[in-house]
XYZ file of N, CA, C and O in Angstrom:
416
model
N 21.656 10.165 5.409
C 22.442 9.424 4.441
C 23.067 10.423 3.467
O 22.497 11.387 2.955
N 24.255 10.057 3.308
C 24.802 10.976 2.061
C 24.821 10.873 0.938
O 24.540 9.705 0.670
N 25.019 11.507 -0.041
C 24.883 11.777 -1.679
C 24.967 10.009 -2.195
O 24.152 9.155 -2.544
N 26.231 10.078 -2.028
C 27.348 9.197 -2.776
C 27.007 7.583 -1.750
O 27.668 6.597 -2.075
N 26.109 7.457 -0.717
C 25.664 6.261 -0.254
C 24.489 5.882 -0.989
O 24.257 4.771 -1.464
N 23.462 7.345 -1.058
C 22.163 6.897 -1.791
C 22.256 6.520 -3.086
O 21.324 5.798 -3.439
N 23.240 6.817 -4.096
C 23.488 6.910 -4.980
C 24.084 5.377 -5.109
O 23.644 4.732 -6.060
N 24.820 4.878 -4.447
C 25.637 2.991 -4.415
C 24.179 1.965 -4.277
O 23.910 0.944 -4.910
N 23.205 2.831 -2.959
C 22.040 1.947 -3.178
C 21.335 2.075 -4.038
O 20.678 1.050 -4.219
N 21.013 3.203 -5.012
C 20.089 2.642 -5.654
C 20.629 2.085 -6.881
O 19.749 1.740 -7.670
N 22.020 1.867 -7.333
C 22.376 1.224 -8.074
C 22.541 -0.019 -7.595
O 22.471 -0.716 -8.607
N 22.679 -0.575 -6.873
C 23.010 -1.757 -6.162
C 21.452 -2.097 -6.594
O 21.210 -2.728 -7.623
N 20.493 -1.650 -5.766
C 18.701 -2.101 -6.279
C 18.251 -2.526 -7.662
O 17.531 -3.429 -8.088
N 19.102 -1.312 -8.328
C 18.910 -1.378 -10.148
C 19.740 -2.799 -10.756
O 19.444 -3.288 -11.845
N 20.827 -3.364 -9.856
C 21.306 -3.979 -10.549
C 21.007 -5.722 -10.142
O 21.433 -6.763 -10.642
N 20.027 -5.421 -8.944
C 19.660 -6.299 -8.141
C 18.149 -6.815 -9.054
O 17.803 -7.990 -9.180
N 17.206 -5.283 -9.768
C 16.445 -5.812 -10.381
C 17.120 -6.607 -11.839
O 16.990 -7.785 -12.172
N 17.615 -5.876 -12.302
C 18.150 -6.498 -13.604
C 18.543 -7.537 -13.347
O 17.883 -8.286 -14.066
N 19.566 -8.428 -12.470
C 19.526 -9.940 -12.247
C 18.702 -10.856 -11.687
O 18.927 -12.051 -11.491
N 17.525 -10.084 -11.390
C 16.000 -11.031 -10.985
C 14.910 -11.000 -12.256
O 13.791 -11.510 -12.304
N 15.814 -10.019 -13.536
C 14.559 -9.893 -14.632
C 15.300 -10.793 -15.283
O 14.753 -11.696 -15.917
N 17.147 -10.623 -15.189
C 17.434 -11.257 -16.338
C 17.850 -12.839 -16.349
O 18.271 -13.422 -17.348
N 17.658 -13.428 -15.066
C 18.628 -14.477 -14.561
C 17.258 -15.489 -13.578
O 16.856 -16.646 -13.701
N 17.011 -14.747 -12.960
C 15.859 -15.353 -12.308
C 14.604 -15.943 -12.836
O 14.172 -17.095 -12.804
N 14.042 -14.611 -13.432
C 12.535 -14.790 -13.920
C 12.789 -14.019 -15.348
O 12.837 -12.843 -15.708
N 12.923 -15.273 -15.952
C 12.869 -15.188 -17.485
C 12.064 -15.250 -18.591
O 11.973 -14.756 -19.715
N 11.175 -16.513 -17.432
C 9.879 -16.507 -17.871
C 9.177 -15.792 -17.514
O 8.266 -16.481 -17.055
N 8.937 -14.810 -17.392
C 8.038 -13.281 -17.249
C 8.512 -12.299 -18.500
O 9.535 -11.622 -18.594
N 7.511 -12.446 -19.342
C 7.345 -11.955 -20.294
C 7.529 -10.338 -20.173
O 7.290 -9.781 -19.102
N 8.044 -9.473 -21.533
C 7.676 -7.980 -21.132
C 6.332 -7.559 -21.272
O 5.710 -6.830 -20.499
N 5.778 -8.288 -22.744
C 4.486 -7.726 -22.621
C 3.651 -8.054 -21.447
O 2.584 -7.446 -21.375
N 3.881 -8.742 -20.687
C 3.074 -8.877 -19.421
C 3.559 -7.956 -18.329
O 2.855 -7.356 -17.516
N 4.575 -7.943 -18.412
C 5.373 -6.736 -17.312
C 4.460 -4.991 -17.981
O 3.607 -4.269 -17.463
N 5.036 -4.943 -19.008
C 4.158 -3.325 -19.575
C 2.661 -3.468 -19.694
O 2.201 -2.344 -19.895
N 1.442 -4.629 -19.642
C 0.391 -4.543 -19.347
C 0.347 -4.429 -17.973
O -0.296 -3.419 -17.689
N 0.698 -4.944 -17.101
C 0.371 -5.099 -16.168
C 1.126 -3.842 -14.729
O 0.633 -3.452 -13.670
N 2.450 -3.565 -15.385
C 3.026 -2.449 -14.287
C 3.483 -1.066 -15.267
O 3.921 -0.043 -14.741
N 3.318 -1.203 -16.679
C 3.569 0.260 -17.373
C 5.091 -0.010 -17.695
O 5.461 0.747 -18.593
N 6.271 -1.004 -17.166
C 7.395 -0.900 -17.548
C 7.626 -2.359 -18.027
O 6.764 -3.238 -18.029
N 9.019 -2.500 -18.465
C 9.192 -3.671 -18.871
C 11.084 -3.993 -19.512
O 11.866 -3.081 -19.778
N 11.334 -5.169 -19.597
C 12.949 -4.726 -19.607
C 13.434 -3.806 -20.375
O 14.498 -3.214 -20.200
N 12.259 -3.577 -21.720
C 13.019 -2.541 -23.075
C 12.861 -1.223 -21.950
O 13.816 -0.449 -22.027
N 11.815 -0.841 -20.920
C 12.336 0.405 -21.060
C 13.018 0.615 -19.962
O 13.200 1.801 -19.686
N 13.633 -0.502 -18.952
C 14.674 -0.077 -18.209
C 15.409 0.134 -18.909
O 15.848 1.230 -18.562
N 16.023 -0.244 -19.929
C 17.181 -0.353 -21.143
C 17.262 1.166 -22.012
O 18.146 1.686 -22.693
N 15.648 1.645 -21.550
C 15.886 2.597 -22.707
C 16.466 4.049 -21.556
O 17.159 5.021 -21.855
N 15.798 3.638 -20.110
C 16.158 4.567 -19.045
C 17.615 4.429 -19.212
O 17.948 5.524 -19.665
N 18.548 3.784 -19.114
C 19.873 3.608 -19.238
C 20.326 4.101 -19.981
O 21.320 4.784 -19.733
N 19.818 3.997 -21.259
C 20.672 5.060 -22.727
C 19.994 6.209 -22.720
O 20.349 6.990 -23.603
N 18.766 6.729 -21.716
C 18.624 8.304 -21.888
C 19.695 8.546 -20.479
O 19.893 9.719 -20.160
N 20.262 7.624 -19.788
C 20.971 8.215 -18.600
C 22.311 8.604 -18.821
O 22.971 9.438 -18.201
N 22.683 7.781 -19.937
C 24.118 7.874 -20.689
C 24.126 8.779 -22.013
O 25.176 8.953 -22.632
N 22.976 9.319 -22.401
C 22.996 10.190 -23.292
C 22.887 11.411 -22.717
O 23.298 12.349 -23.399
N 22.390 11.683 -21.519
C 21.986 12.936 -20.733
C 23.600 13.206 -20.150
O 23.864 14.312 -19.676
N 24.751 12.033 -20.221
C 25.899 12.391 -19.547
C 26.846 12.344 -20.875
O 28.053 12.134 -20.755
N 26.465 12.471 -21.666
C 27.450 12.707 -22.746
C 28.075 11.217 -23.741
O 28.860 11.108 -24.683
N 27.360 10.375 -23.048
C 27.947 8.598 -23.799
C 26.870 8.471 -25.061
O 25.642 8.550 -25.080
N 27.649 8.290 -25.887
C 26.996 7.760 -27.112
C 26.605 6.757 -27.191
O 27.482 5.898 -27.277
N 25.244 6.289 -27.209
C 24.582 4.717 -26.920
C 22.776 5.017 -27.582
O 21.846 5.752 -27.253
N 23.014 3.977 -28.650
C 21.847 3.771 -29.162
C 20.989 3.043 -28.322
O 21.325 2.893 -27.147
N 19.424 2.336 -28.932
C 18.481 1.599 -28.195
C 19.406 0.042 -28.386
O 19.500 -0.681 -27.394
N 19.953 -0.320 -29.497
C 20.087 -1.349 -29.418
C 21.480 -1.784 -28.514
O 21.414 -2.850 -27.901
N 22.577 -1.081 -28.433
C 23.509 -0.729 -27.807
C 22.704 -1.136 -26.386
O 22.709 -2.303 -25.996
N 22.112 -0.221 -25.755
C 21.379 0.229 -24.520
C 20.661 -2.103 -24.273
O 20.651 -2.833 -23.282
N 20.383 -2.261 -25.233
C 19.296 -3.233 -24.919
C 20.289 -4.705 -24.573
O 19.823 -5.497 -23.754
N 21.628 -5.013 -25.216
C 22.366 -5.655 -25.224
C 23.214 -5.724 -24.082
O 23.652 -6.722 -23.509
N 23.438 -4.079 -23.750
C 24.102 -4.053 -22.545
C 22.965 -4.935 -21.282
O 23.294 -5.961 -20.687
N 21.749 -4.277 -21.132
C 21.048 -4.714 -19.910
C 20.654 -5.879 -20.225
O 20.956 -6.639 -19.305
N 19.954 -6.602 -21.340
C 19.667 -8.267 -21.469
C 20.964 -9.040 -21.982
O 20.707 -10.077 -22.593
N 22.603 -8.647 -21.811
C 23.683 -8.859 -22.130
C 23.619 -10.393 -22.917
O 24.103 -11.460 -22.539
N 23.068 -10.173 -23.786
C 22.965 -10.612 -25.128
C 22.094 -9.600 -26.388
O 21.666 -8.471 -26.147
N 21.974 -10.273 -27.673
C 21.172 -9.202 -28.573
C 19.928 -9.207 -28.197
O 19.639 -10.168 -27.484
N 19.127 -8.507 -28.413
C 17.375 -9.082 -28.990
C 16.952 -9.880 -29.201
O 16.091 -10.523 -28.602
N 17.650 -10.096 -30.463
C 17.373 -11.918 -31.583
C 17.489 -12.779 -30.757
O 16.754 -13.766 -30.778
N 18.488 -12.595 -29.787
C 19.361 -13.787 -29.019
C 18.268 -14.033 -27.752
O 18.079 -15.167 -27.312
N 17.569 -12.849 -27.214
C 16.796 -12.906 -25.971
C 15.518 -13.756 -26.721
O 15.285 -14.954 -26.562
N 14.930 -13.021 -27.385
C 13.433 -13.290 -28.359
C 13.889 -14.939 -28.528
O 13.627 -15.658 -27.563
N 14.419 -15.433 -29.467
C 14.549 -16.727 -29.231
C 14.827 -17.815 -28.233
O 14.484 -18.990 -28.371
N 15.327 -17.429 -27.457
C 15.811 -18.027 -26.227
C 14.806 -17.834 -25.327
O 14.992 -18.633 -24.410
N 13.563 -16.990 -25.072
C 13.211 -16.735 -24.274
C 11.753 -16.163 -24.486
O 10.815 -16.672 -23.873
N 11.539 -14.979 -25.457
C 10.374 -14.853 -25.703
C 9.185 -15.916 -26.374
O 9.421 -16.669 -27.319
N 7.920 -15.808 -25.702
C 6.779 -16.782 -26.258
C 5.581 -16.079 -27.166
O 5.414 -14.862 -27.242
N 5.082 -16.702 -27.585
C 3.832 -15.701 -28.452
C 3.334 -15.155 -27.531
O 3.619 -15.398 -26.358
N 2.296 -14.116 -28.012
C 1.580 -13.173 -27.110
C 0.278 -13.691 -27.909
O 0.381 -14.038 -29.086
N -0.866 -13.726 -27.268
C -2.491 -13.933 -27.283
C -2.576 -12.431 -27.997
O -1.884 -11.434 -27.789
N -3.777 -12.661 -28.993
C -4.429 -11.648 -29.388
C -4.898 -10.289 -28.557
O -5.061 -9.160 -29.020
N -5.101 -10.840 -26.881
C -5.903 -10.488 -26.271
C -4.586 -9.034 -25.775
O -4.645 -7.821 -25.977
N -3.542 -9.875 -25.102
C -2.714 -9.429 -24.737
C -1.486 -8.412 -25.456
O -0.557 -7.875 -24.852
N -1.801 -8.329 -26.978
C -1.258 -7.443 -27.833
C -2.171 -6.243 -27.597
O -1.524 -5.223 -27.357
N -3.461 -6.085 -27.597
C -4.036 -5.214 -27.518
C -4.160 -4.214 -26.191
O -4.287 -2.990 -26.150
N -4.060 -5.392 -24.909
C -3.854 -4.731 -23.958
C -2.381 -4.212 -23.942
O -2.263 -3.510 -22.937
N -1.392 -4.259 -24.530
C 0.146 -4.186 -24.869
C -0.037 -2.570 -25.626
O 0.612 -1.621 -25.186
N -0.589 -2.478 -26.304
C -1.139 -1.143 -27.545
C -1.457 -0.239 -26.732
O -0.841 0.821 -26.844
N -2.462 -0.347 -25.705
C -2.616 0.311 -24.770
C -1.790 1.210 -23.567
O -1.624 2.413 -23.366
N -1.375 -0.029 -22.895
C 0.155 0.106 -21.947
C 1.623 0.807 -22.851
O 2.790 1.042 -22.538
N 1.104 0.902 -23.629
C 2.639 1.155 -24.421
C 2.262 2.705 -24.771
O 3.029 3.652 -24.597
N 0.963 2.787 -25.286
C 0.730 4.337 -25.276
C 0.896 5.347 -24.133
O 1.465 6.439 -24.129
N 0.297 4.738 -23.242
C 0.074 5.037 -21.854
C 1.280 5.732 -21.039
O 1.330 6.801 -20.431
N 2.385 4.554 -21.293
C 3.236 4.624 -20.728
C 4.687 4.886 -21.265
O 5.681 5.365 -20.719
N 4.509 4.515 -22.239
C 5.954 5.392 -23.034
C 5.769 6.541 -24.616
O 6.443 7.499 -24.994
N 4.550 5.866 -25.195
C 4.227 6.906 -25.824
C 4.915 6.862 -27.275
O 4.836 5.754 -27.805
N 5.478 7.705 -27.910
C 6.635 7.811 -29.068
C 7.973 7.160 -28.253
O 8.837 6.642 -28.961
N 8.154 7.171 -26.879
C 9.688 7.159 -26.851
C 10.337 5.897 -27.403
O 11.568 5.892 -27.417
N 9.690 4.820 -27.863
C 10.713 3.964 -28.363
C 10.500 3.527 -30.066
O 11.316 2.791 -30.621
């Protein structure tokens, strides 16, 4: 396979997940996505603005987060986010250290 084929699929995949996180299954929470697999939509969002900052595009987190849940935050969180259990913040504290650390 060549450069510029592997390169269409795995954007095609990336964009295939983003309309099964963002359109499909909505009700799948992030904090359940980052307890349970280490990622979650903020940090595909945040992979995107280190991919466009590594190529020279100026794009903040919130920039970055609007583009991939193509609405704001406020707009997702209300529309969509539910409380989180005590239980599940803590396991969240965890997964978040673990797995992203300072980066967001």
């Amino acid at each position: 396979m060549d450069k510029q084929t592997q390169i269409e699929l795995e954007a095609a995949a990336f964009r295939t997940l983003r309309e099964h996180l963002m359109d499909k299954r909505t009700d799948v929470q992030n904090i359940d996505m980052m307890n349970l697999a280490g990622f979650c939509r903020n940090c595909l969002s945040r992979w995107y603005q280190e991919a466009a900052n590594a190529r020279g595009i100026e794009m903040d987190k919130n920039q970055a987060r609007e583009i991939f849940y193509g609405m704001t935050m406020d707009e997702w969180k209300s529309t969509y986010q539910t409380d989180a259990s005590p239980q599940k913040q803590v396991e969240f504290e965890v997964a978040f250290k673990e797995n992203v650390g300072g980066k967001d």
